[in-house]
Short mmCIF file of C-alpha atoms in Angstrom, two decimals:
data_model
loop_
_atom_site.label_atom_id
_atom_site.label_comp_id
_atom_site.label_asym_id
_atom_site.label_seq_id
_atom_site.Cartn_x
_atom_site.Cartn_y
_atom_site.Cartn_z
CA MET A 1 23.33 -45.72 20.97
CA GLU A 2 26.28 -44.66 18.83
CA GLU A 3 26.37 -47.59 16.42
CA PHE A 4 23.87 -49.17 14.08
CA SER A 5 23.76 -52.99 14.06
CA THR A 6 22.55 -55.45 11.45
CA LEU A 7 22.33 -59.21 11.42
CA LYS A 8 25.35 -61.00 10.00
CA PRO A 9 24.50 -63.31 7.06
CA LEU A 10 24.86 -67.01 7.85
CA ASP A 11 27.85 -68.73 6.33
CA ALA A 12 26.98 -71.59 3.96
CA SER A 13 29.29 -73.98 5.83
CA LEU A 14 26.98 -73.85 8.83
CA MET A 15 24.43 -75.82 6.86
CA GLU A 16 26.76 -78.86 6.98
CA GLU A 17 26.91 -79.02 10.76
CA THR A 18 25.05 -81.71 12.67
CA THR A 19 21.56 -81.29 13.98
CA THR A 20 22.95 -81.41 17.51
CA THR A 21 25.29 -78.51 16.83
CA THR A 22 22.55 -76.54 15.14
CA THR A 23 20.23 -77.10 18.06
CA ARG A 24 22.90 -75.99 20.50
CA GLN A 25 23.67 -72.83 18.55
CA SER A 26 20.03 -71.90 18.25
CA HIS A 27 20.04 -70.95 21.94
CA HIS A 28 22.61 -68.19 21.35
CA PRO A 29 21.98 -64.87 19.58
CA ALA A 30 23.37 -64.43 16.08
CA SER A 31 26.62 -62.47 15.87
CA MET A 32 26.22 -58.80 14.91
CA ILE A 33 28.12 -56.44 12.62
CA HIS A 34 28.72 -52.98 14.08
CA VAL A 35 28.62 -50.13 11.58
CA PRO A 36 30.65 -47.03 12.57
CA PHE A 37 28.50 -44.01 13.27
CA ASP A 38 30.17 -41.90 10.58
CA VAL A 39 29.04 -44.49 8.04
CA VAL A 40 25.52 -44.27 9.44
CA VAL A 41 25.68 -40.49 8.88
CA GLU A 42 26.64 -41.02 5.24
CA ILE A 43 23.68 -43.35 4.77
CA LEU A 44 21.14 -41.13 6.52
CA CYS A 45 22.11 -37.95 4.65
CA ARG A 46 21.02 -39.63 1.41
CA LEU A 47 17.50 -40.47 2.58
CA PRO A 48 14.28 -38.49 2.00
CA VAL A 49 13.19 -36.09 4.72
CA LYS A 50 10.02 -38.09 5.39
CA PHE A 51 12.05 -41.11 6.51
CA LEU A 52 14.54 -39.05 8.49
CA LEU A 53 11.78 -37.53 10.61
CA GLN A 54 10.52 -41.02 11.34
CA PHE A 55 14.04 -42.24 12.19
CA CYS A 56 14.33 -39.64 14.92
CA CYS A 57 12.55 -42.22 17.08
CA VAL A 58 15.20 -44.94 16.57
CA CYS A 59 17.57 -43.71 19.28
CA LYS A 60 18.85 -40.59 21.00
CA SER A 61 21.95 -40.27 18.83
CA TRP A 62 19.90 -40.37 15.61
CA ASN A 63 17.41 -37.87 16.98
CA SER A 64 20.20 -35.50 17.98
CA LEU A 65 21.88 -35.88 14.58
CA ILE A 66 18.75 -35.28 12.50
CA SER A 67 17.09 -32.65 14.69
CA ASN A 68 19.95 -30.62 16.13
CA ASP A 69 23.14 -31.04 14.09
CA PRO A 70 23.51 -28.10 11.63
CA ASN A 71 26.39 -29.84 9.85
CA PHE A 72 24.17 -32.83 9.09
CA VAL A 73 21.44 -30.51 7.78
CA LYS A 74 23.93 -28.92 5.37
CA LYS A 75 25.29 -32.32 4.36
CA HIS A 76 21.78 -33.57 3.60
CA LEU A 77 21.02 -30.41 1.58
CA ARG A 78 24.15 -30.91 -0.55
CA ALA A 79 23.22 -34.54 -1.16
CA SER A 80 19.65 -33.57 -2.13
CA ALA A 81 20.88 -30.86 -4.51
CA ALA A 82 23.16 -33.38 -6.21
CA LYS A 83 20.17 -35.63 -6.89
CA GLY A 84 18.44 -32.89 -8.83
CA LYS A 85 15.53 -30.48 -8.52
CA HIS A 86 11.80 -31.04 -8.38
CA LEU A 87 8.76 -29.02 -9.33
CA ILE A 88 5.89 -28.87 -6.86
CA THR A 89 2.52 -27.78 -8.21
CA ILE A 90 -0.49 -27.10 -5.99
CA THR A 91 -3.84 -26.76 -7.77
CA TRP A 92 -7.43 -26.12 -6.75
CA SER A 93 -10.68 -25.82 -8.64
CA PRO A 94 -14.36 -25.73 -7.62
CA ARG A 95 -14.82 -29.28 -8.86
CA LYS A 96 -11.63 -30.67 -7.29
CA GLU A 97 -10.01 -30.75 -3.91
CA LEU A 98 -6.67 -29.15 -3.18
CA ALA A 99 -3.97 -31.32 -4.78
CA ALA A 100 -0.18 -31.26 -4.73
CA MET A 101 2.04 -33.02 -7.27
CA SER A 102 5.82 -33.30 -7.44
CA TYR A 103 7.62 -33.72 -10.77
CA SER A 104 11.26 -34.63 -11.22
CA LEU A 105 13.12 -32.14 -13.42
CA ASP A 106 15.74 -34.77 -14.27
CA THR A 107 13.50 -36.85 -16.50
CA ASP A 108 14.97 -38.23 -19.71
CA PRO A 109 13.73 -37.25 -22.21
CA LEU A 110 12.83 -33.88 -20.71
CA HIS A 111 9.36 -33.68 -22.21
CA SER A 112 8.28 -36.83 -20.35
CA ILE A 113 7.95 -34.82 -17.13
CA PHE A 114 4.15 -35.15 -17.09
CA THR A 115 4.13 -38.93 -17.50
CA THR A 116 7.09 -40.21 -15.49
CA LYS A 117 8.38 -39.72 -11.95
CA VAL A 118 5.22 -37.97 -10.81
CA THR A 119 4.47 -38.13 -7.08
CA GLN A 120 1.21 -37.11 -5.46
CA LEU A 121 1.93 -35.46 -2.13
CA ASN A 122 -0.24 -35.96 0.92
CA LEU A 123 -2.28 -33.00 2.11
CA PRO A 124 -2.33 -31.29 4.49
CA PRO A 125 1.45 -30.97 4.00
CA MET A 126 2.22 -30.79 7.74
CA ASN A 127 1.83 -34.52 8.46
CA THR A 128 5.58 -35.20 8.71
CA LYS A 129 6.83 -31.67 9.15
CA LYS A 130 8.22 -29.84 12.16
CA LEU A 131 6.82 -26.43 13.00
CA LYS A 132 8.43 -23.52 14.80
CA GLU A 133 6.21 -20.73 16.06
CA LEU A 134 7.67 -17.27 15.54
CA PRO A 135 7.24 -14.41 18.01
CA SER A 136 4.32 -12.05 17.41
CA LEU A 137 4.87 -9.52 14.65
CA GLN A 138 4.37 -5.90 15.62
CA ILE A 139 1.91 -4.48 13.08
CA PRO A 140 1.28 -0.70 13.13
CA SER A 141 -1.78 0.00 15.25
CA GLY A 142 -4.79 1.41 13.41
CA GLU A 143 -3.22 1.04 9.95
CA HIS A 144 -4.60 -1.03 7.10
CA GLY A 145 -2.39 -3.00 4.79
CA LYS A 146 -0.90 -6.37 3.96
CA THR A 147 2.16 -8.22 5.25
CA ILE A 148 4.33 -10.17 2.83
CA TYR A 149 7.17 -12.45 3.86
CA ALA A 150 10.54 -13.74 2.69
CA PHE A 151 12.95 -16.35 3.99
CA GLY A 152 16.68 -16.58 3.40
CA TYR A 153 20.08 -17.64 4.65
CA ASP A 154 22.55 -15.18 6.17
CA PRO A 155 26.09 -16.60 5.75
CA SER A 156 27.58 -13.98 8.08
CA VAL A 157 25.88 -15.61 11.08
CA ASP A 158 25.30 -19.06 9.53
CA ASN A 159 21.59 -18.81 10.25
CA TYR A 160 18.25 -18.24 8.55
CA LYS A 161 16.15 -15.09 8.74
CA VAL A 162 12.49 -14.29 8.14
CA VAL A 163 11.67 -10.89 6.63
CA ALA A 164 8.22 -9.32 7.08
CA VAL A 165 7.23 -6.29 5.02
CA PHE A 166 4.07 -4.43 6.02
CA CYS A 167 2.70 -2.48 3.06
CA TYR A 168 0.27 0.27 4.00
CA ASP A 169 -3.09 0.29 2.29
CA TYR A 170 -3.46 2.28 -0.94
CA HIS A 171 -5.93 4.65 0.71
CA SER A 172 -3.61 5.40 3.63
CA ASP A 173 -2.07 8.85 3.75
CA VAL A 174 1.26 7.29 4.67
CA ARG A 175 2.46 5.40 1.62
CA LYS A 176 5.50 3.62 2.93
CA THR A 177 6.53 0.25 4.25
CA GLN A 178 7.69 -1.18 7.53
CA VAL A 179 10.28 -3.96 7.50
CA GLN A 180 11.10 -6.33 10.35
CA VAL A 181 13.62 -9.19 10.43
CA HIS A 182 13.57 -12.26 12.68
CA THR A 183 16.68 -14.42 13.16
CA LEU A 184 15.75 -18.04 13.88
CA GLY A 185 16.54 -18.99 17.46
CA THR A 186 15.87 -15.52 18.85
CA GLU A 187 12.67 -14.29 20.50
CA PHE A 188 12.17 -10.94 18.78
CA TRP A 189 11.75 -9.08 15.50
CA LYS A 190 14.18 -6.30 14.59
CA ARG A 191 12.95 -3.19 12.80
CA ILE A 192 15.06 -2.25 9.75
CA ASN A 193 14.62 1.43 8.97
CA GLY A 194 15.49 3.33 5.84
CA PHE A 195 13.42 1.36 3.37
CA PRO A 196 13.02 3.31 0.07
CA SER A 197 9.70 5.13 -0.33
CA ILE A 198 7.74 3.01 -2.76
CA SER A 199 4.09 2.29 -3.36
CA SER A 200 3.91 -1.49 -3.50
CA TYR A 201 5.40 -4.85 -4.41
CA SER A 202 3.43 -6.52 -7.10
CA ASN A 203 3.60 -9.80 -8.95
CA SER A 204 1.80 -8.33 -11.93
CA SER A 205 2.35 -4.75 -12.99
CA SER A 206 -0.37 -3.24 -15.11
CA TYR A 207 -0.45 -1.34 -18.38
CA SER A 208 1.55 1.80 -19.14
CA GLY A 209 3.50 1.65 -15.90
CA HIS A 210 0.54 2.42 -13.59
CA GLN A 211 0.59 0.26 -10.48
CA SER A 212 -2.13 -0.17 -7.88
CA ILE A 213 -1.46 -1.22 -4.31
CA HIS A 214 -4.47 -3.52 -4.72
CA GLY A 215 -2.49 -5.60 -7.19
CA ARG A 216 -1.15 -9.04 -6.30
CA TYR A 217 1.73 -8.82 -3.83
CA GLN A 218 4.95 -10.71 -4.45
CA HIS A 219 7.03 -12.34 -1.79
CA GLY A 220 10.69 -11.38 -1.61
CA ILE A 221 13.13 -13.19 -3.89
CA PHE A 222 16.13 -14.64 -2.05
CA VAL A 223 19.46 -14.63 -3.91
CA GLY A 224 22.96 -14.87 -2.42
CA GLY A 225 22.31 -13.51 1.06
CA THR A 226 19.85 -10.83 -0.10
CA VAL A 227 16.08 -10.49 -0.42
CA ASN A 228 14.78 -8.58 -3.45
CA TRP A 229 11.50 -6.99 -4.49
CA LEU A 230 10.32 -5.36 -7.70
CA SER A 231 8.99 -1.94 -6.72
CA PHE A 232 7.31 1.01 -8.32
CA HIS A 233 8.20 4.62 -7.50
CA ASN A 234 5.20 6.93 -7.41
CA LEU A 235 7.26 10.10 -7.74
CA ASN A 236 9.15 9.39 -10.93
CA GLY A 237 7.10 6.57 -12.42
CA LEU A 238 10.00 4.12 -12.67
CA TYR A 239 10.43 0.54 -11.60
CA ALA A 240 13.32 -0.50 -9.40
CA ILE A 241 14.68 -3.58 -7.68
CA VAL A 242 14.98 -3.02 -3.94
CA SER A 243 17.48 -5.30 -2.19
CA LEU A 244 17.85 -6.04 1.52
CA HIS A 245 21.27 -7.42 2.53
CA LEU A 246 20.55 -9.91 5.32
CA GLY A 247 24.02 -9.66 6.85
CA LYS A 248 24.41 -5.88 6.79
CA GLU A 249 20.66 -5.36 7.29
CA SER A 250 20.78 -2.43 4.87
CA TYR A 251 19.09 -1.57 1.57
CA GLU A 252 20.19 -0.71 -1.93
CA GLU A 253 18.62 -0.43 -5.36
CA ILE A 254 19.72 -2.86 -8.04
CA SER A 255 19.74 -1.67 -11.65
CA HIS A 256 17.47 -3.63 -13.95
CA PRO A 257 18.35 -4.52 -17.56
CA ASP A 258 17.65 -2.35 -20.58
CA HIS A 259 14.56 -4.33 -21.57
CA GLY A 260 12.96 -1.50 -23.53
CA ASN A 261 9.20 -0.94 -23.47
CA PHE A 262 7.22 -3.52 -21.54
CA GLU A 263 3.71 -4.30 -20.38
CA LYS A 264 4.61 -6.58 -17.49
CA LEU A 265 7.62 -7.28 -15.29
CA ASN A 266 8.11 -10.13 -12.83
CA LEU A 267 11.06 -10.73 -10.54
CA GLY A 268 12.30 -14.26 -9.90
CA VAL A 269 15.27 -16.55 -9.59
CA MET A 270 16.73 -18.91 -12.16
CA ARG A 271 19.89 -20.98 -11.73
CA ASP A 272 20.54 -19.30 -8.40
CA CYS A 273 20.64 -15.90 -10.12
CA LEU A 274 18.28 -12.93 -9.92
CA CYS A 275 16.12 -12.76 -13.05
CA ILE A 276 13.43 -10.61 -14.62
CA PHE A 277 10.56 -11.87 -16.76
CA SER A 278 9.63 -9.11 -19.18
CA TYR A 279 6.56 -9.13 -21.43
CA SER A 280 6.13 -6.92 -24.47
CA HIS A 281 3.50 -8.15 -26.93
CA PRO A 282 3.92 -10.61 -28.49
CA PHE A 283 7.05 -11.91 -26.72
CA TYR A 284 8.44 -12.83 -23.32
CA ASP A 285 12.08 -12.23 -22.43
CA VAL A 286 13.95 -13.74 -19.51
CA TRP A 287 16.89 -11.68 -18.23
CA LEU A 288 19.51 -13.19 -15.94
CA MET A 289 21.88 -11.24 -13.65
CA THR A 290 24.89 -13.56 -13.77
CA GLU A 291 26.86 -11.50 -11.21
CA TYR A 292 24.65 -10.14 -8.47
CA GLY A 293 24.71 -6.35 -8.20
CA ASN A 294 26.60 -5.83 -11.45
CA LYS A 295 24.38 -4.09 -13.99
CA GLU A 296 26.68 -5.11 -16.84
CA SER A 297 26.09 -8.80 -16.06
CA TRP A 298 22.43 -8.75 -17.18
CA VAL A 299 22.01 -11.10 -20.15
CA LYS A 300 18.93 -12.09 -22.12
CA LEU A 301 18.66 -15.80 -21.42
CA ILE A 302 15.72 -16.67 -23.64
CA HIS A 303 13.10 -15.17 -25.97
CA LEU A 304 9.62 -16.75 -26.03
CA PRO A 305 6.49 -16.20 -28.16
CA TYR A 306 3.09 -15.27 -26.78
CA PHE A 307 1.00 -18.38 -26.05
CA GLY A 308 -2.42 -16.78 -25.78
CA GLY A 309 -4.98 -16.74 -23.00
CA GLY A 310 -3.80 -13.47 -21.50
CA TYR A 311 -0.23 -12.83 -20.45
CA LEU A 312 -1.25 -12.22 -16.83
CA PHE A 313 -1.91 -15.96 -16.58
CA THR A 314 1.40 -17.10 -18.05
CA LYS A 315 4.21 -18.18 -15.74
CA ILE A 316 7.64 -19.47 -16.77
CA LEU A 317 8.51 -22.19 -14.27
CA TYR A 318 11.82 -23.64 -15.40
CA ILE A 319 14.40 -23.30 -18.18
CA TYR A 320 16.43 -26.41 -18.77
CA GLU A 321 20.20 -26.25 -18.81
CA ASP A 322 20.35 -26.48 -22.62
CA ASP A 323 18.52 -23.10 -22.85
CA ASN A 324 16.19 -24.77 -25.33
CA ASP A 325 13.32 -26.45 -23.47
CA VAL A 326 11.12 -24.28 -21.25
CA LEU A 327 8.48 -25.42 -18.78
CA LEU A 328 5.61 -22.96 -18.42
CA VAL A 329 1.93 -22.75 -17.54
CA PHE A 330 -0.75 -20.52 -19.11
CA ARG A 331 -4.51 -20.25 -19.49
CA GLU A 332 -6.20 -21.58 -22.59
CA LYS A 333 -9.92 -20.74 -22.64
CA ASP A 334 -11.31 -22.33 -19.47
CA LYS A 335 -8.31 -24.62 -18.92
CA LEU A 336 -4.84 -24.37 -17.44
CA LYS A 337 -2.20 -25.76 -19.74
CA SER A 338 1.31 -26.78 -18.65
CA VAL A 339 3.74 -27.34 -21.51
CA VAL A 340 7.34 -28.11 -22.35
CA TYR A 341 8.18 -25.76 -25.21
CA ASP A 342 11.04 -26.37 -27.64
CA CYS A 343 12.47 -22.92 -28.46
CA LYS A 344 14.77 -24.17 -31.21
CA ASN A 345 12.03 -25.83 -33.26
CA ASP A 346 9.14 -23.63 -32.04
CA THR A 347 7.07 -26.64 -30.99
CA ILE A 348 5.32 -27.91 -27.87
CA LYS A 349 6.86 -31.26 -26.95
CA SER A 350 4.40 -32.26 -24.25
CA SER A 351 1.54 -30.77 -22.29
CA LYS A 352 -0.92 -31.32 -19.47
CA ILE A 353 -4.37 -29.74 -19.44
CA GLU A 354 -6.48 -29.24 -16.31
CA ASP A 355 -9.73 -27.53 -15.44
CA LEU A 356 -9.22 -23.83 -14.77
CA SER A 357 -8.05 -23.58 -11.19
CA LEU A 358 -5.74 -21.74 -8.88
CA VAL A 359 -2.21 -22.96 -9.40
CA GLU A 360 1.07 -22.27 -7.63
CA SER A 361 4.28 -23.90 -8.83
CA ASN A 362 7.86 -23.65 -7.60
CA VAL A 363 11.14 -25.46 -8.08
CA TYR A 364 12.56 -26.96 -4.90
CA VAL A 365 15.27 -29.17 -3.43
CA GLU A 366 14.22 -31.37 -0.52
CA SER A 367 15.90 -30.46 2.75
CA LEU A 368 15.64 -30.45 6.55
CA ILE A 369 15.61 -26.64 6.61
#
């Protein structure tokens, strides 16, 4: 079926026809309007993913378009990005079940994020999702460690790749990493040698530059065809940003900004740029690399005060385009507090307080990817 049909509205003049004519016409099907398939594509690319997955059952042409057409996937992604971004927050506490909420980041005014356009997502999250099983990952036999993952787009082959980094245990004599890359659509993992000798990848570095492999591991940060990790060199005691180019499948070290003394560094992405969150009591700084790979392009985007509750529990989630309002979450006594902070006036515009729980929040754009 290459066309989508709808019923044609009845003309008002038909109401004036005789009963005999009406009776005669009732035995014939109503005339139909045929919508060109390219118009159908324009309509479908503007719909939520949940509906699109359901519409795969309408006909073969729709199923092929939604499930197998890479151009439609890209078109839908562009349309979703134009609508704006969302924040998904997953929380858990001993007294509550696992919960997922989605907040629109295009609320007006901005500080109404916690009271308007809030959507509770169904869990488990796989109800309307498609799954693809990856080939088995080859983990070093007899070694202890942890595998962390990353996912990104490689424009050189117009495809997506999964990166797996096996970090050897802290007590292992061999303190190195093993990196493997899987290209979607293939049936194997490819080993990428030459990874810099580093001790770990951590989401929370500890005091005075000492890092333990038992710290919390951080997934790779995808930016512009590369995957990046914040690493710590045992030999010289310095932090570095290690970058894997997905197209070239080679590594390099990216210079970090001159952030001075610090107690904590986090690597992230803001506005599609690589960024560093730096803490030095009593302030947080957010550094943005406006031109990837260019050390001179690091700029300090924002300067925030300490909010209390221990800086290890503070996470900056989103900085609005005006560089004034910041969305962040931190611990306050036995509660988790999410706030919209006004940097210009040094005030909290709005907040949401929950029982202390595990929380994971990320900004996303809905897509078929």
